[in-house]
Protein backbone atom coordinates (compact mmCIF):
# COMPACT_ATOMS: atom_id res chain seq x y z
CA UNK A 1 0.00 0.00 0.00
CA UNK A 2 1.43 3.39 -1.03
CA UNK A 3 1.61 6.53 1.07
CA UNK A 4 -1.59 7.95 -0.41
CA UNK A 5 -3.63 4.85 0.46
CA UNK A 6 -2.13 4.79 3.96
CA UNK A 7 -3.05 8.44 4.48
CA UNK A 8 -6.66 7.80 3.39
CA UNK A 9 -6.87 4.75 5.67
CA UNK A 10 -5.47 6.75 8.59
CA UNK A 11 -7.86 9.62 7.84
CA UNK A 12 -10.84 7.26 7.93
CA UNK A 13 -9.76 5.97 11.35
CA UNK A 14 -9.08 9.43 12.79
CA UNK A 15 -12.30 10.89 11.38
CA UNK A 16 -14.38 8.02 12.79
CA UNK A 17 -12.84 8.48 16.22
CA UNK A 18 -12.76 12.28 16.37
CA UNK A 19 -15.23 13.48 13.74
CA UNK A 20 -14.38 15.62 10.74
CA UNK A 21 -14.17 18.88 12.69
CA UNK A 22 -11.46 17.63 15.04
CA UNK A 23 -9.52 15.45 12.60
CA UNK A 24 -6.67 17.81 11.79
CA UNK A 25 -4.29 17.18 8.92
CA UNK A 26 -1.51 16.98 11.52
CA UNK A 27 -3.33 14.20 13.38
CA UNK A 28 -4.04 12.35 10.13
CA UNK A 29 -0.40 12.60 9.02
CA UNK A 30 0.79 11.40 12.43
CA UNK A 31 -1.60 8.42 12.37
CA UNK A 32 -0.38 7.51 8.89
CA UNK A 33 3.25 7.79 9.96
CA UNK A 34 4.07 10.57 7.51
CA UNK A 35 4.83 14.27 7.62
CA UNK A 36 2.15 16.87 7.02
CA UNK A 37 4.20 18.06 4.03
CA UNK A 38 3.86 14.64 2.37
CA UNK A 39 0.12 14.67 3.03
CA UNK A 40 -0.17 17.91 1.05
CA UNK A 41 1.73 16.38 -1.85
CA UNK A 42 -1.19 13.98 -2.29
CA UNK A 43 -4.13 16.15 -1.22
CA UNK A 44 -5.03 19.80 -1.70
CA UNK A 45 -6.80 20.11 1.66
CA UNK A 46 -8.77 18.22 4.31
CA UNK A 47 -11.94 18.37 2.21
CA UNK A 48 -10.19 16.38 -0.52
CA UNK A 49 -9.09 13.81 2.06
CA UNK A 50 -12.69 13.60 3.32
CA UNK A 51 -13.98 13.02 -0.21
CA UNK A 52 -11.38 10.29 -0.70
CA UNK A 53 -12.45 8.62 2.55
CA UNK A 54 -16.09 8.65 1.40
CA UNK A 55 -15.32 7.15 -2.00
CA UNK A 56 -12.44 4.81 -1.16
CA UNK A 57 -12.78 3.65 2.43
CA UNK A 58 -16.54 3.48 3.04
CA UNK A 59 -19.09 0.99 1.63
CA UNK A 60 -19.28 1.57 -2.13
CA UNK A 61 -22.72 3.13 -2.59
CA UNK A 62 -21.73 4.79 -5.86
CA UNK A 63 -20.28 1.60 -7.29
CA UNK A 64 -23.40 -0.36 -6.35
CA UNK A 65 -25.61 2.20 -8.11
CA UNK A 66 -23.37 2.01 -11.19
CA UNK A 67 -23.77 -1.77 -11.25
CA UNK A 68 -27.55 -1.62 -10.68
CA UNK A 69 -27.94 0.77 -13.61
CA UNK A 70 -26.27 -1.80 -15.87
CA UNK A 71 -27.72 -5.02 -14.44
CA UNK A 72 -31.15 -4.06 -13.08
CA UNK A 73 -32.92 -6.51 -15.40
CA UNK A 74 -30.84 -9.44 -14.12
CA UNK A 75 -32.55 -9.57 -10.70
CA UNK A 76 -36.08 -8.98 -9.37
CA UNK A 77 -36.98 -5.45 -8.30
CA UNK A 78 -37.20 -6.50 -4.63
CA UNK A 79 -33.71 -8.02 -4.73
CA UNK A 80 -32.24 -4.89 -6.31
CA UNK A 81 -33.91 -2.64 -3.75
CA UNK A 82 -32.71 -4.86 -0.90
CA UNK A 83 -29.14 -4.70 -2.22
CA UNK A 84 -29.38 -0.92 -2.52
CA UNK A 85 -30.90 -0.53 0.95
CA UNK A 86 -28.22 -2.75 2.49
CA UNK A 87 -25.28 -0.86 1.02
CA UNK A 88 -26.94 2.46 1.90
CA UNK A 89 -27.34 1.34 5.51
CA UNK A 90 -23.67 0.40 5.68
CA UNK A 91 -22.60 3.65 4.04
CA UNK A 92 -24.53 5.83 6.48
CA UNK A 93 -23.49 3.77 9.49
CA UNK A 94 -19.85 4.29 8.53
CA UNK A 95 -20.10 7.94 7.47
CA UNK A 96 -22.42 9.33 10.15
CA UNK A 97 -19.81 9.42 12.95
CA UNK A 98 -17.43 11.21 10.58
CA UNK A 99 -19.80 13.80 9.14
CA UNK A 100 -21.92 14.68 12.18
CA UNK A 101 -19.31 17.07 13.60
CA UNK A 102 -19.64 19.23 10.48
CA UNK A 103 -22.80 20.58 12.08
CA UNK A 104 -21.01 21.73 15.22
CA UNK A 105 -20.22 25.09 13.63
CA UNK A 106 -22.18 27.04 11.01
CA UNK A 107 -18.90 28.46 9.70
CA UNK A 108 -17.35 25.00 9.35
CA UNK A 109 -20.47 23.68 7.61
CA UNK A 110 -20.61 26.65 5.23
CA UNK A 111 -16.95 26.26 4.29
CA UNK A 112 -17.27 22.51 3.81
CA UNK A 113 -20.50 22.89 1.82
CA UNK A 114 -18.87 25.37 -0.56
CA UNK A 115 -15.91 23.06 -1.16
CA UNK A 116 -17.81 19.81 -1.70
CA UNK A 117 -20.46 21.43 -3.91
CA UNK A 118 -17.73 22.86 -6.13
CA UNK A 119 -16.52 19.28 -6.64
CA UNK A 120 -19.99 17.85 -7.33
CA UNK A 121 -19.75 15.82 -4.15
CA UNK A 122 -22.58 17.11 -1.98
CA UNK A 123 -24.96 14.89 0.01
CA UNK A 124 -27.63 15.45 -2.66
CA UNK A 125 -25.68 13.33 -5.15
CA UNK A 126 -26.92 9.92 -3.86
CA UNK A 127 -30.53 11.12 -4.16
CA UNK A 128 -30.07 11.96 -7.82
CA UNK A 129 -28.33 8.66 -8.47
CA UNK A 130 -31.08 6.61 -6.77
CA UNK A 131 -33.71 8.48 -8.80
CA UNK A 132 -31.77 7.56 -11.96
CA UNK A 133 -31.68 3.91 -10.93
CA UNK A 134 -35.44 3.88 -10.22
CA UNK A 135 -35.94 5.48 -13.62
CA UNK A 136 -34.15 2.49 -15.15
CA UNK A 137 -36.51 0.13 -13.29
CA UNK A 138 -39.44 2.17 -14.66
CA UNK A 139 -37.99 1.92 -18.18
CA UNK A 140 -37.94 -1.84 -17.74
CA UNK A 141 -41.65 -1.70 -16.90
CA UNK A 142 -41.21 -2.95 -13.33
CA UNK A 143 -42.44 0.24 -11.65
CA UNK A 144 -45.81 1.75 -12.40
CA UNK A 145 -45.77 4.84 -14.63
CA UNK A 146 -47.27 7.23 -12.08
CA UNK A 147 -44.90 6.26 -9.24
CA UNK A 148 -43.14 9.21 -7.57
CA UNK A 149 -39.49 8.28 -8.06
CA UNK A 150 -38.08 11.26 -6.16
CA UNK A 151 -40.24 10.59 -3.11
CA UNK A 152 -39.40 6.87 -3.25
CA UNK A 153 -35.66 7.57 -3.45
CA UNK A 154 -36.00 9.98 -0.54
CA UNK A 155 -37.84 7.34 1.49
CA UNK A 156 -35.08 4.79 0.92
CA UNK A 157 -32.23 7.14 1.75
CA UNK A 158 -34.09 8.82 4.60
CA UNK A 159 -35.03 5.54 6.25
CA UNK A 160 -31.42 4.32 6.07
CA UNK A 161 -30.13 7.62 7.43
CA UNK A 162 -32.60 7.50 10.33
CA UNK A 163 -31.48 3.96 11.16
CA UNK A 164 -27.83 5.04 11.14
CA UNK A 165 -28.62 8.09 13.27
CA UNK A 166 -30.31 5.99 15.96
CA UNK A 167 -27.54 3.39 15.94
CA UNK A 168 -24.91 6.12 16.28
CA UNK A 169 -26.86 7.81 19.05
CA UNK A 170 -27.09 4.52 20.93
CA UNK A 171 -23.39 3.83 20.21
CA UNK A 172 -24.42 0.47 18.77
CA UNK A 173 -22.99 -1.57 15.91
CA UNK A 174 -25.92 -3.56 14.47
CA UNK A 175 -25.02 -7.12 13.45
CA UNK A 176 -25.06 -7.99 9.75
CA UNK A 177 -28.11 -10.22 10.18
CA UNK A 178 -30.13 -7.33 11.58
CA UNK A 179 -29.10 -5.08 8.70
CA UNK A 180 -30.03 -7.77 6.18
CA UNK A 181 -33.49 -8.19 7.68
CA UNK A 182 -34.08 -4.46 7.87
CA UNK A 183 -32.99 -3.95 4.25
CA UNK A 184 -35.36 -6.72 3.17
CA UNK A 185 -38.28 -5.12 5.05
CA UNK A 186 -37.54 -1.71 3.58
CA UNK A 187 -37.29 -3.15 0.07
CA UNK A 188 -40.61 -4.97 0.45
CA UNK A 189 -42.30 -1.77 1.61
CA UNK A 190 -40.90 0.18 -1.35
CA UNK A 191 -42.00 -2.49 -3.82
CA UNK A 192 -45.58 -2.04 -2.63
CA UNK A 193 -45.29 1.74 -3.00
CA UNK A 194 -43.71 1.54 -6.46
CA UNK A 195 -45.74 -1.26 -8.00
CA UNK A 196 -49.23 -1.23 -6.47
CA UNK A 197 -51.41 1.56 -7.84
CA UNK A 198 -52.63 4.08 -5.29
CA UNK A 199 -56.22 3.73 -6.50
CA UNK A 200 -56.30 -0.07 -6.38
CA UNK A 201 -58.98 -1.72 -4.31
GROMACS .gro file of C-alpha atoms in nm:
model
  201
    1UNK     CA    1   0.000   0.000   0.000
    2UNK     CA    2   0.143   0.339  -0.103
    3UNK     CA    3   0.161   0.653   0.107
    4UNK     CA    4  -0.159   0.795  -0.041
    5UNK     CA    5  -0.363   0.485   0.046
    6UNK     CA    6  -0.213   0.479   0.396
    7UNK     CA    7  -0.305   0.844   0.448
    8UNK     CA    8  -0.666   0.780   0.339
    9UNK     CA    9  -0.687   0.475   0.567
   10UNK     CA   10  -0.547   0.675   0.859
   11UNK     CA   11  -0.786   0.962   0.784
   12UNK     CA   12  -1.084   0.726   0.793
   13UNK     CA   13  -0.976   0.597   1.135
   14UNK     CA   14  -0.908   0.943   1.279
   15UNK     CA   15  -1.230   1.089   1.138
   16UNK     CA   16  -1.438   0.802   1.279
   17UNK     CA   17  -1.284   0.848   1.622
   18UNK     CA   18  -1.276   1.228   1.637
   19UNK     CA   19  -1.523   1.348   1.374
   20UNK     CA   20  -1.438   1.562   1.074
   21UNK     CA   21  -1.417   1.888   1.269
   22UNK     CA   22  -1.146   1.763   1.504
   23UNK     CA   23  -0.952   1.545   1.260
   24UNK     CA   24  -0.667   1.781   1.179
   25UNK     CA   25  -0.429   1.718   0.892
   26UNK     CA   26  -0.151   1.698   1.152
   27UNK     CA   27  -0.333   1.420   1.338
   28UNK     CA   28  -0.404   1.235   1.013
   29UNK     CA   29  -0.040   1.260   0.902
   30UNK     CA   30   0.079   1.140   1.243
   31UNK     CA   31  -0.160   0.842   1.237
   32UNK     CA   32  -0.038   0.751   0.889
   33UNK     CA   33   0.325   0.779   0.996
   34UNK     CA   34   0.407   1.057   0.751
   35UNK     CA   35   0.483   1.427   0.762
   36UNK     CA   36   0.215   1.687   0.702
   37UNK     CA   37   0.420   1.806   0.403
   38UNK     CA   38   0.386   1.464   0.237
   39UNK     CA   39   0.012   1.467   0.303
   40UNK     CA   40  -0.017   1.791   0.105
   41UNK     CA   41   0.173   1.638  -0.185
   42UNK     CA   42  -0.119   1.398  -0.229
   43UNK     CA   43  -0.413   1.615  -0.122
   44UNK     CA   44  -0.503   1.980  -0.170
   45UNK     CA   45  -0.680   2.011   0.166
   46UNK     CA   46  -0.877   1.822   0.431
   47UNK     CA   47  -1.194   1.837   0.221
   48UNK     CA   48  -1.019   1.638  -0.052
   49UNK     CA   49  -0.909   1.381   0.206
   50UNK     CA   50  -1.269   1.360   0.332
   51UNK     CA   51  -1.398   1.302  -0.021
   52UNK     CA   52  -1.138   1.029  -0.070
   53UNK     CA   53  -1.245   0.862   0.255
   54UNK     CA   54  -1.609   0.865   0.140
   55UNK     CA   55  -1.532   0.715  -0.200
   56UNK     CA   56  -1.244   0.481  -0.116
   57UNK     CA   57  -1.278   0.365   0.243
   58UNK     CA   58  -1.654   0.348   0.304
   59UNK     CA   59  -1.909   0.099   0.163
   60UNK     CA   60  -1.928   0.157  -0.213
   61UNK     CA   61  -2.272   0.313  -0.259
   62UNK     CA   62  -2.173   0.479  -0.586
   63UNK     CA   63  -2.028   0.160  -0.729
   64UNK     CA   64  -2.340  -0.036  -0.635
   65UNK     CA   65  -2.561   0.220  -0.811
   66UNK     CA   66  -2.337   0.201  -1.119
   67UNK     CA   67  -2.377  -0.177  -1.125
   68UNK     CA   68  -2.755  -0.162  -1.068
   69UNK     CA   69  -2.794   0.077  -1.361
   70UNK     CA   70  -2.627  -0.180  -1.587
   71UNK     CA   71  -2.772  -0.502  -1.444
   72UNK     CA   72  -3.115  -0.406  -1.308
   73UNK     CA   73  -3.292  -0.651  -1.540
   74UNK     CA   74  -3.084  -0.944  -1.412
   75UNK     CA   75  -3.255  -0.957  -1.070
   76UNK     CA   76  -3.608  -0.898  -0.937
   77UNK     CA   77  -3.698  -0.545  -0.830
   78UNK     CA   78  -3.720  -0.650  -0.463
   79UNK     CA   79  -3.371  -0.802  -0.473
   80UNK     CA   80  -3.224  -0.489  -0.631
   81UNK     CA   81  -3.391  -0.264  -0.375
   82UNK     CA   82  -3.271  -0.486  -0.090
   83UNK     CA   83  -2.914  -0.470  -0.222
   84UNK     CA   84  -2.938  -0.092  -0.252
   85UNK     CA   85  -3.090  -0.053   0.095
   86UNK     CA   86  -2.822  -0.275   0.249
   87UNK     CA   87  -2.528  -0.086   0.102
   88UNK     CA   88  -2.694   0.246   0.190
   89UNK     CA   89  -2.734   0.134   0.551
   90UNK     CA   90  -2.367   0.040   0.568
   91UNK     CA   91  -2.260   0.365   0.404
   92UNK     CA   92  -2.453   0.583   0.648
   93UNK     CA   93  -2.349   0.377   0.949
   94UNK     CA   94  -1.985   0.429   0.853
   95UNK     CA   95  -2.010   0.794   0.747
   96UNK     CA   96  -2.242   0.933   1.015
   97UNK     CA   97  -1.981   0.942   1.295
   98UNK     CA   98  -1.743   1.121   1.058
   99UNK     CA   99  -1.980   1.380   0.914
  100UNK     CA  100  -2.192   1.468   1.218
  101UNK     CA  101  -1.931   1.707   1.360
  102UNK     CA  102  -1.964   1.923   1.048
  103UNK     CA  103  -2.280   2.058   1.208
  104UNK     CA  104  -2.101   2.173   1.522
  105UNK     CA  105  -2.022   2.509   1.363
  106UNK     CA  106  -2.218   2.704   1.101
  107UNK     CA  107  -1.890   2.846   0.970
  108UNK     CA  108  -1.735   2.500   0.935
  109UNK     CA  109  -2.047   2.368   0.761
  110UNK     CA  110  -2.061   2.665   0.523
  111UNK     CA  111  -1.695   2.626   0.429
  112UNK     CA  112  -1.727   2.251   0.381
  113UNK     CA  113  -2.050   2.289   0.182
  114UNK     CA  114  -1.887   2.537  -0.056
  115UNK     CA  115  -1.591   2.306  -0.116
  116UNK     CA  116  -1.781   1.981  -0.170
  117UNK     CA  117  -2.046   2.143  -0.391
  118UNK     CA  118  -1.773   2.286  -0.613
  119UNK     CA  119  -1.652   1.928  -0.664
  120UNK     CA  120  -1.999   1.785  -0.733
  121UNK     CA  121  -1.975   1.582  -0.415
  122UNK     CA  122  -2.258   1.711  -0.198
  123UNK     CA  123  -2.496   1.489   0.001
  124UNK     CA  124  -2.763   1.545  -0.266
  125UNK     CA  125  -2.568   1.333  -0.515
  126UNK     CA  126  -2.692   0.992  -0.386
  127UNK     CA  127  -3.053   1.112  -0.416
  128UNK     CA  128  -3.007   1.196  -0.782
  129UNK     CA  129  -2.833   0.866  -0.847
  130UNK     CA  130  -3.108   0.661  -0.677
  131UNK     CA  131  -3.371   0.848  -0.880
  132UNK     CA  132  -3.177   0.756  -1.196
  133UNK     CA  133  -3.168   0.391  -1.093
  134UNK     CA  134  -3.544   0.388  -1.022
  135UNK     CA  135  -3.594   0.548  -1.362
  136UNK     CA  136  -3.415   0.249  -1.515
  137UNK     CA  137  -3.651   0.013  -1.329
  138UNK     CA  138  -3.944   0.217  -1.466
  139UNK     CA  139  -3.799   0.192  -1.818
  140UNK     CA  140  -3.794  -0.184  -1.774
  141UNK     CA  141  -4.165  -0.170  -1.690
  142UNK     CA  142  -4.121  -0.295  -1.333
  143UNK     CA  143  -4.244   0.024  -1.165
  144UNK     CA  144  -4.581   0.175  -1.240
  145UNK     CA  145  -4.577   0.484  -1.463
  146UNK     CA  146  -4.727   0.723  -1.208
  147UNK     CA  147  -4.490   0.626  -0.924
  148UNK     CA  148  -4.314   0.921  -0.757
  149UNK     CA  149  -3.949   0.828  -0.806
  150UNK     CA  150  -3.808   1.126  -0.616
  151UNK     CA  151  -4.024   1.059  -0.311
  152UNK     CA  152  -3.940   0.687  -0.325
  153UNK     CA  153  -3.566   0.757  -0.345
  154UNK     CA  154  -3.600   0.998  -0.054
  155UNK     CA  155  -3.784   0.734   0.149
  156UNK     CA  156  -3.508   0.479   0.092
  157UNK     CA  157  -3.223   0.714   0.175
  158UNK     CA  158  -3.409   0.882   0.460
  159UNK     CA  159  -3.503   0.554   0.625
  160UNK     CA  160  -3.142   0.432   0.607
  161UNK     CA  161  -3.013   0.762   0.743
  162UNK     CA  162  -3.260   0.750   1.033
  163UNK     CA  163  -3.148   0.396   1.116
  164UNK     CA  164  -2.783   0.504   1.114
  165UNK     CA  165  -2.862   0.809   1.327
  166UNK     CA  166  -3.031   0.599   1.596
  167UNK     CA  167  -2.754   0.339   1.594
  168UNK     CA  168  -2.491   0.612   1.628
  169UNK     CA  169  -2.686   0.781   1.905
  170UNK     CA  170  -2.709   0.452   2.093
  171UNK     CA  171  -2.339   0.383   2.021
  172UNK     CA  172  -2.442   0.047   1.877
  173UNK     CA  173  -2.299  -0.157   1.591
  174UNK     CA  174  -2.592  -0.356   1.447
  175UNK     CA  175  -2.502  -0.712   1.345
  176UNK     CA  176  -2.506  -0.799   0.975
  177UNK     CA  177  -2.811  -1.022   1.018
  178UNK     CA  178  -3.013  -0.733   1.158
  179UNK     CA  179  -2.910  -0.508   0.870
  180UNK     CA  180  -3.003  -0.777   0.618
  181UNK     CA  181  -3.349  -0.819   0.768
  182UNK     CA  182  -3.408  -0.446   0.787
  183UNK     CA  183  -3.299  -0.395   0.425
  184UNK     CA  184  -3.536  -0.672   0.317
  185UNK     CA  185  -3.828  -0.512   0.505
  186UNK     CA  186  -3.754  -0.171   0.358
  187UNK     CA  187  -3.729  -0.315   0.007
  188UNK     CA  188  -4.061  -0.497   0.045
  189UNK     CA  189  -4.230  -0.177   0.161
  190UNK     CA  190  -4.090   0.018  -0.135
  191UNK     CA  191  -4.200  -0.249  -0.382
  192UNK     CA  192  -4.558  -0.204  -0.263
  193UNK     CA  193  -4.529   0.174  -0.300
  194UNK     CA  194  -4.371   0.154  -0.646
  195UNK     CA  195  -4.574  -0.126  -0.800
  196UNK     CA  196  -4.923  -0.123  -0.647
  197UNK     CA  197  -5.141   0.156  -0.784
  198UNK     CA  198  -5.263   0.408  -0.529
  199UNK     CA  199  -5.622   0.373  -0.650
  200UNK     CA  200  -5.630  -0.007  -0.638
  201UNK     CA  201  -5.898  -0.172  -0.431
   0.00000   0.00000   0.00000
